Coordinates of C-alpha atoms in Angstrom, one line a residue:
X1 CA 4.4 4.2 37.8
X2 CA 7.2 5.1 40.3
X3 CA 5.2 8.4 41.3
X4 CA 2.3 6.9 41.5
X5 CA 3.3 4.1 44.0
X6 CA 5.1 6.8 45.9
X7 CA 1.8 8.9 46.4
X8 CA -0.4 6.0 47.5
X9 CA 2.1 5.3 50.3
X10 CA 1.8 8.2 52.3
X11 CA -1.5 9.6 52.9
X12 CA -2.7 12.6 54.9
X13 CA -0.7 13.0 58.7
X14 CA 2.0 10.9 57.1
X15 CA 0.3 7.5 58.2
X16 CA 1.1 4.7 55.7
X17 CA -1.8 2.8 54.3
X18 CA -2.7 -1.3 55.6
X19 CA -1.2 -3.9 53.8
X20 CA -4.0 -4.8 52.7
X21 CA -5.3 -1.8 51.3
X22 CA -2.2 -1.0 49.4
X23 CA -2.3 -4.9 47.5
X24 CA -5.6 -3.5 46.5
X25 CA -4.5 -0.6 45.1
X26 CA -1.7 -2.3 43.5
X27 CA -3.9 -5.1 41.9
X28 CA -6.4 -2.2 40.5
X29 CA -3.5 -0.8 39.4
X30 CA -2.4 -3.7 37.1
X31 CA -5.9 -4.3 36.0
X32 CA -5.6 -0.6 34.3
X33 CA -2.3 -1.4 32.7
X34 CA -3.3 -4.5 31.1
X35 CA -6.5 -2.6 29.7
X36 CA -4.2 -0.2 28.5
X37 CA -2.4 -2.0 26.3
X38 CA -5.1 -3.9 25.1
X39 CA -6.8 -0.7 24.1
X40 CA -3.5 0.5 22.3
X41 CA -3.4 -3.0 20.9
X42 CA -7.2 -3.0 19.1
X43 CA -6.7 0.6 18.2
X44 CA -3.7 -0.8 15.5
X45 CA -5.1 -3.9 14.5
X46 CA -7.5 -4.5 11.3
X47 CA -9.7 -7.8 10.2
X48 CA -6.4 -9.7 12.4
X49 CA -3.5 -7.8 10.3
X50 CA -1.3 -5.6 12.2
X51 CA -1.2 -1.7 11.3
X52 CA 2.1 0.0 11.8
X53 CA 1.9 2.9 14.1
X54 CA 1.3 6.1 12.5
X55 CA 5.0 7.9 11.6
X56 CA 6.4 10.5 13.9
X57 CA 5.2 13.4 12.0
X58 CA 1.4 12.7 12.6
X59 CA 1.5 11.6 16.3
X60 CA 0.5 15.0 17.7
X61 CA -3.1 15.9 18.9
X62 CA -4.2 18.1 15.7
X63 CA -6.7 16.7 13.7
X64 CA -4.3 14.7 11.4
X65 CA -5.2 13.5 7.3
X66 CA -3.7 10.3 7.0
X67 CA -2.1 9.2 3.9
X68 CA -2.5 5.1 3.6
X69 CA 0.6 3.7 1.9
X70 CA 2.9 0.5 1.5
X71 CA 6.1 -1.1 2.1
X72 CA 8.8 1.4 2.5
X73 CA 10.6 0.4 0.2
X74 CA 7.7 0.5 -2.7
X75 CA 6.4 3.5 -5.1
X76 CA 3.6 4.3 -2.3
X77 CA 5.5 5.6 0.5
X78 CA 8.0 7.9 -1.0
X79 CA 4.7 9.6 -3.2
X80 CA 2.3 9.6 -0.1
X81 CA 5.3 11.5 1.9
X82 CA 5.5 14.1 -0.4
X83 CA 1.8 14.0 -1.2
X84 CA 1.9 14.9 2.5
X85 CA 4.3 17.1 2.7
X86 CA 2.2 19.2 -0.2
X87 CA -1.2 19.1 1.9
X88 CA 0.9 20.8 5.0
X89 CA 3.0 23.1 2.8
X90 CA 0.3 24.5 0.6
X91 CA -3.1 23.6 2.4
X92 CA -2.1 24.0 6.0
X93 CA -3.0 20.5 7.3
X94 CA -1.5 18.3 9.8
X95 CA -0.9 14.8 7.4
X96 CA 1.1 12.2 7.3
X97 CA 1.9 8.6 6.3
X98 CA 1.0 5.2 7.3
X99 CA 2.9 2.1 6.4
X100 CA 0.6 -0.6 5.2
X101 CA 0.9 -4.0 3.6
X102 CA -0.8 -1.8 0.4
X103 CA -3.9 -2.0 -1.6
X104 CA -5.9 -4.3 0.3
X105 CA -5.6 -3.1 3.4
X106 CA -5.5 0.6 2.6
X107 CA -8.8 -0.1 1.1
X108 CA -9.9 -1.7 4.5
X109 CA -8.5 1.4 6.3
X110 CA -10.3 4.0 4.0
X111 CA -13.4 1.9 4.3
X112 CA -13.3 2.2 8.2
X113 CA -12.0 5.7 8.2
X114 CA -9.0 5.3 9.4
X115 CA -7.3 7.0 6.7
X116 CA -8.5 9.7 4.8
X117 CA -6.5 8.4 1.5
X118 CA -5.0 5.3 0.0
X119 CA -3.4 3.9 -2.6
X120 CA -4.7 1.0 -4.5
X121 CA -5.2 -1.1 -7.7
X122 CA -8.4 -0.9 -9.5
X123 CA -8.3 -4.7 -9.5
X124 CA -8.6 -4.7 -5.4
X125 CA -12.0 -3.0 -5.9
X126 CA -13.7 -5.2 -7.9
X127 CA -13.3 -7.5 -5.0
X128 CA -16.6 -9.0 -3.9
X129 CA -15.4 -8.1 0.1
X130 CA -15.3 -4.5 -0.5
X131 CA -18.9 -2.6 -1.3
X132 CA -18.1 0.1 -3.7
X133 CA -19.9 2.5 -1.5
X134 CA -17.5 2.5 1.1
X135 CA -15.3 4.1 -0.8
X136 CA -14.6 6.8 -3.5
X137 CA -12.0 7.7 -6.1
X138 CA -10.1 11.0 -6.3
X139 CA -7.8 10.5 -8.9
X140 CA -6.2 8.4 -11.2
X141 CA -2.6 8.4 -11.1
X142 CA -0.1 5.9 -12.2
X143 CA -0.1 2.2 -13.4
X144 CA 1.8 -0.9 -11.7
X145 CA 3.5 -3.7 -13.3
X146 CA 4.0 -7.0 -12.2
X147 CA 7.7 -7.8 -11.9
X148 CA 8.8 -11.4 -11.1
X149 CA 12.1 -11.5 -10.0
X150 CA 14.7 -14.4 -10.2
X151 CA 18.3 -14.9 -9.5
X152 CA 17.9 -18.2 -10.9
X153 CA 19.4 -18.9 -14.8
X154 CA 17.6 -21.4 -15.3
X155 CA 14.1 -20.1 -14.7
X156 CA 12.9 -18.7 -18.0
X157 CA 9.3 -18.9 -17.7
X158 CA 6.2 -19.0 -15.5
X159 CA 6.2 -23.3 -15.9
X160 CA 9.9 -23.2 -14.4
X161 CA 8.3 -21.7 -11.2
X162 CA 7.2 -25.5 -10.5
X163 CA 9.4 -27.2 -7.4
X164 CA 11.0 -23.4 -6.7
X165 CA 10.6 -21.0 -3.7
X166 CA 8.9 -18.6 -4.2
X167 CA 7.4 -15.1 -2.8
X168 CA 3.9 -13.7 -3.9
X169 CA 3.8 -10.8 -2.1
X170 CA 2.2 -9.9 1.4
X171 CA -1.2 -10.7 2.9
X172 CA -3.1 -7.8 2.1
X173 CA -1.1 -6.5 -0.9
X174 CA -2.5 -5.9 -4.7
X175 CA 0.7 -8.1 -5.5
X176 CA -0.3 -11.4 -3.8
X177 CA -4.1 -10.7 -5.3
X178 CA -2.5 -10.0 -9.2
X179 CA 0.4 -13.0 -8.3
X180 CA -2.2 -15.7 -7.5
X181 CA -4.2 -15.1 -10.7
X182 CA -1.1 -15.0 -12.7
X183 CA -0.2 -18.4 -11.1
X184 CA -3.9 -20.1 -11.8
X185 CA -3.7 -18.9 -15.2
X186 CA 0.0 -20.8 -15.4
X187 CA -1.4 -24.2 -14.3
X188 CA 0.4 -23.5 -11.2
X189 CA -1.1 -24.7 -7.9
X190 CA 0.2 -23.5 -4.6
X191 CA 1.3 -27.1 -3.6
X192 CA 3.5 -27.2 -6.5
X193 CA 5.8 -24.3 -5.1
X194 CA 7.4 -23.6 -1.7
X195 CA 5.2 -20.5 -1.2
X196 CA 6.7 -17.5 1.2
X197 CA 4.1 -14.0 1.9
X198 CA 7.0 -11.8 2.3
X199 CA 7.3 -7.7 1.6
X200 CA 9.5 -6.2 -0.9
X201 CA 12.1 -5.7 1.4
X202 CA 12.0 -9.2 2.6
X203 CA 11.5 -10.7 -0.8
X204 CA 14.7 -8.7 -1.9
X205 CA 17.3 -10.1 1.2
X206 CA 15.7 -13.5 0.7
X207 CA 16.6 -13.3 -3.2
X208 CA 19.9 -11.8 -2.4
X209 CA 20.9 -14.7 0.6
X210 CA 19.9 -17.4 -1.8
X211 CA 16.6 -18.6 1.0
X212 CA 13.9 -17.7 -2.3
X213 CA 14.5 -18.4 -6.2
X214 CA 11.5 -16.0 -7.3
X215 CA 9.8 -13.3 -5.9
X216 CA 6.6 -10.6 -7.2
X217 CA 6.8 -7.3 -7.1
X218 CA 3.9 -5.0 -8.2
X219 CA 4.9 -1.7 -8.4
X220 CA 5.4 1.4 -10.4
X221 CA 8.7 1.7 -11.9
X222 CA 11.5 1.3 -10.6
X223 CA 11.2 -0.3 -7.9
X224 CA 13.9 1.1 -5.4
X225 CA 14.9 -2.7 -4.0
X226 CA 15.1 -4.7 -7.4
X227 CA 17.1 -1.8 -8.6
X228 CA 19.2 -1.9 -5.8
X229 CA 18.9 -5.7 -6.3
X230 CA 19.9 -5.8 -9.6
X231 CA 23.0 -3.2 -9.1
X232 CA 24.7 -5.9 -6.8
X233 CA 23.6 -9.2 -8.6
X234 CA 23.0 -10.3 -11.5
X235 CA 19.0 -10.8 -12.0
X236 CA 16.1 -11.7 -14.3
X237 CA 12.4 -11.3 -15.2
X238 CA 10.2 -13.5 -15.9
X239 CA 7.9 -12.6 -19.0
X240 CA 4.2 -12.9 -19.4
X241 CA 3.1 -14.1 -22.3
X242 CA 0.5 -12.3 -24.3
X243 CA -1.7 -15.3 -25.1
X244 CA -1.6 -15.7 -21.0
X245 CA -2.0 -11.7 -21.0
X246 CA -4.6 -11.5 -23.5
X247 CA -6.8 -14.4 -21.2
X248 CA -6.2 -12.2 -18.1
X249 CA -7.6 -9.6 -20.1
X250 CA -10.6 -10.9 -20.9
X251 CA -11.1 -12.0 -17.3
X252 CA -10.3 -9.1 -15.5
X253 CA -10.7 -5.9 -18.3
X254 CA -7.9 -3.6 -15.8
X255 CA -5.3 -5.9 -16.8
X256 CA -3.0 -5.2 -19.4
X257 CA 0.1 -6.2 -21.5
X258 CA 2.6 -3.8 -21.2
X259 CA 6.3 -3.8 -21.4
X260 CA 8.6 -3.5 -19.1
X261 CA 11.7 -1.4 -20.6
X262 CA 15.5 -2.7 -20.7
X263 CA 16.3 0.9 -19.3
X264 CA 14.8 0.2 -16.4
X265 CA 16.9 -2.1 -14.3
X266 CA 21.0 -2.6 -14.9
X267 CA 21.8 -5.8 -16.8
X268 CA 17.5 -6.6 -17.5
X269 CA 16.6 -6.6 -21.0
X270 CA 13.3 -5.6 -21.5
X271 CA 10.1 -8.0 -20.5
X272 CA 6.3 -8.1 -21.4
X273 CA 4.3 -8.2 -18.7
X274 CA 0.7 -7.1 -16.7
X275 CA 0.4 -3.6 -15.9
X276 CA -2.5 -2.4 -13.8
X277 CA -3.9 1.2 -12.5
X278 CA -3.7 2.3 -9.2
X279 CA -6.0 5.1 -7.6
X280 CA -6.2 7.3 -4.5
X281 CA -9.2 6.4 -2.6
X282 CA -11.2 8.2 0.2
X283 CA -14.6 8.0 2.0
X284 CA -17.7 9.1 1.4
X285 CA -17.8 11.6 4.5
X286 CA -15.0 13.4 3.8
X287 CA -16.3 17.0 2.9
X288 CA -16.6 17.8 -0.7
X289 CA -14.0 21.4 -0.1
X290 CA -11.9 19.3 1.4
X291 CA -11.5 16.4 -1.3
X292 CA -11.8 19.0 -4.1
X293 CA -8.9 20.6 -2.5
X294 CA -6.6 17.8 -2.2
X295 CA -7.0 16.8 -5.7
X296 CA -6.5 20.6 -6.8
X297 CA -3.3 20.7 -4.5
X298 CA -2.0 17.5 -6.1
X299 CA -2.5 18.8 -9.6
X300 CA -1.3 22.3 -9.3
X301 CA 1.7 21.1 -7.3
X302 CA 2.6 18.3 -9.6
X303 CA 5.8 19.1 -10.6
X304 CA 7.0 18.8 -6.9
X305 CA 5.4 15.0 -6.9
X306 CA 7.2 14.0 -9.6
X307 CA 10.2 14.9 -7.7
X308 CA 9.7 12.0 -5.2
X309 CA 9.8 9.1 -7.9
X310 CA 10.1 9.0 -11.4
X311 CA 6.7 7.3 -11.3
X312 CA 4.8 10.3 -10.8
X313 CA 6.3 11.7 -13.9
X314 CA 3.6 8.6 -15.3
X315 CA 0.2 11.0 -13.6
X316 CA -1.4 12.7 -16.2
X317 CA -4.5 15.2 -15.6
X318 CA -5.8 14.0 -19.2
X319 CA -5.7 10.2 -18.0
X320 CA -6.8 10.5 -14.4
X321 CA -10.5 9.7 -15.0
X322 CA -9.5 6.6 -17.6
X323 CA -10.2 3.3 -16.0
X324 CA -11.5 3.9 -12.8
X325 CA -14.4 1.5 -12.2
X326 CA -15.7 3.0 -8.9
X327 CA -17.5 6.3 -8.4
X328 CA -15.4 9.5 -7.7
X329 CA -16.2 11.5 -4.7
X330 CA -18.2 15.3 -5.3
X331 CA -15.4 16.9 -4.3
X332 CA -13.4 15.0 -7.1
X333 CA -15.9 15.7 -9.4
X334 CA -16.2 19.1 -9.2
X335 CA -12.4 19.6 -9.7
X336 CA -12.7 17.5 -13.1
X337 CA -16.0 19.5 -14.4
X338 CA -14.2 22.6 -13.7
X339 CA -10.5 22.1 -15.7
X340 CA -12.6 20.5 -18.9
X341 CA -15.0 23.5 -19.0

């Protein structure tokens, strides 16, 4: 701004400009500054949620394939990085990560093609807000279970949640979508809580400074902040029971009981609870070599996932069709036909 002041000073012959030329040029100046920003504002902003900046290592003018994740400290982000780092390392392409608040808005993202993949739940696509055809599966990968974290003793169940403080996960997130049915299905209103939206980082200080009682997580396992969490405090999950399982069930078929495993978490025996799948979405218009080639990379690379999270060690080629309840893209498809023939 400096330089540019300085060079609409002077003019030709040395002869500074009027007064009252210069506040022009001044005021036409702030006009484009403000529009600026406003520009860089809309270009990060989605249905009134705030996108996070893309991260350093995509923020180049190449053609970039972006890589919609999650919380940081989630399953997401460490497996979209490497997922990343795979597609530059093996396929040649300039990717990267996004931070997101997850499965609902990565679906929104993919939708509007501002990301060529995301993660998600297969329950977030059987919402009535998101047409099926805006978006298509690769693959299958992983599942997520619901964990509901207390430092309280004397919360043993879902009813004890009544009068307590309590975090269901961000707007936008597959957790606060999978938390709220979980609370309806408990008789639990939001008025009978003191309700937080906060991210798994967030829920994990506020469990951890004593400002929450109860938080949801859902997320593959571990999660990197309860088991931080649970290294420096003693902590506790909350069970779902299979009769409340069993109704979720037959309301929403991608729900499951599952178990979450006393090895899992220092000092947490182990916990029944709902598990459900994720998948890695993409648009239509993406070419079908290049989303044939991405799943391809992913499965012929595997090993190297896996060493981001132990979760990945959970993504099976013989599973990665199983449960999907959208269409997968041609590119998908072809990959598929090929390894069962």
């Amino acid at each position: 701004m400096g330089t540019i002041l300085a060079s609409i000073i002077c003019v030709r012959g040395g002869q500074s400009l009027k007064t009252g030329t210069l506040l022009k040029i001044l005021f036409l100046l702030i006009i484009l500054l403000v529009g600026s920003i406003k520009i860089k504002q809309e270009l990060f902003s989605t249905g009134g949620q705030t996108v996070p900046p893309l991260s350093e290592e995509i923020t180049g003018n190449q053609t970039t394939l972006v890589i919609a994740t999650g919380d940081m400290s989630g399953v997401y982000f460490p497996l979209g990085q490497a997922m990343a780092d795979l597609f530059r390392k093996y396929d040649g392409k300039s990717s990267g990560t996004q931070v997101t608040n997850a499965s609902v808005q990565n679906t929104k993202l993919v939708s509007q093609k501002q990301a060529e993949i995301g993660f998600s739940t297969v329950d977030v696509l059987a919402l009535p807000e998101y047409k099926k055809s805006e978006v298509l599966a690769l693959t299958g990968i992983y599942s997520n279970f619901i964990q509901i974290v207390t430092t309280e003793n004397e919360i043993k169940t879902l009813e004890d949640l009544r009068g307590k403080r309590v975090s269901i996960g961000t707007v936008g997130s597959g957790t606060k979508l999978m938390s709220e049915r979980i609370l309806k299905a408990a008789n639990l209103a939001s008025y009978d809580m003191d309700i937080s939206t906060l991210s798994f980082t967030q829920s994990a200080d506020a469990l951890r400074n004593g400002t929450i009682d109860v938080a949801f997580f859902s997320s593959g396992l571990p999660n990197p902040v309860i088991a931080e969490l649970a290294a420096e405090m003693e902590i506790s999950l909350v069970p779902i029971p299979k009769q409340m399982a069993d109704r979720l069930h037959e309301e929403f078929e991608y729900y499951t009981l599952d178990e979450i495993s006393g090895q899992t978490y220092e000092g947490v025996e182990s916990t029944p609870t709902l598990a459900v799948k994720n998948v890695l979405l993409t648009y239509p218009d993406l070419p079908k070599q290049e989303a044939y080639q991405m799943v391809k990379t992913l499965y012929d690379h595997l090993p190297e996932l896996q060493n981001a999270h132990p979760e990945a060690k959970e993504i099976k080629l013989a599973e990665a069709t199983r449960g999907i309840s959208i269409d997968f893209h041609p590119g998908a498809k072809q990959f598929f036909e090929e390894i069962i023939h």
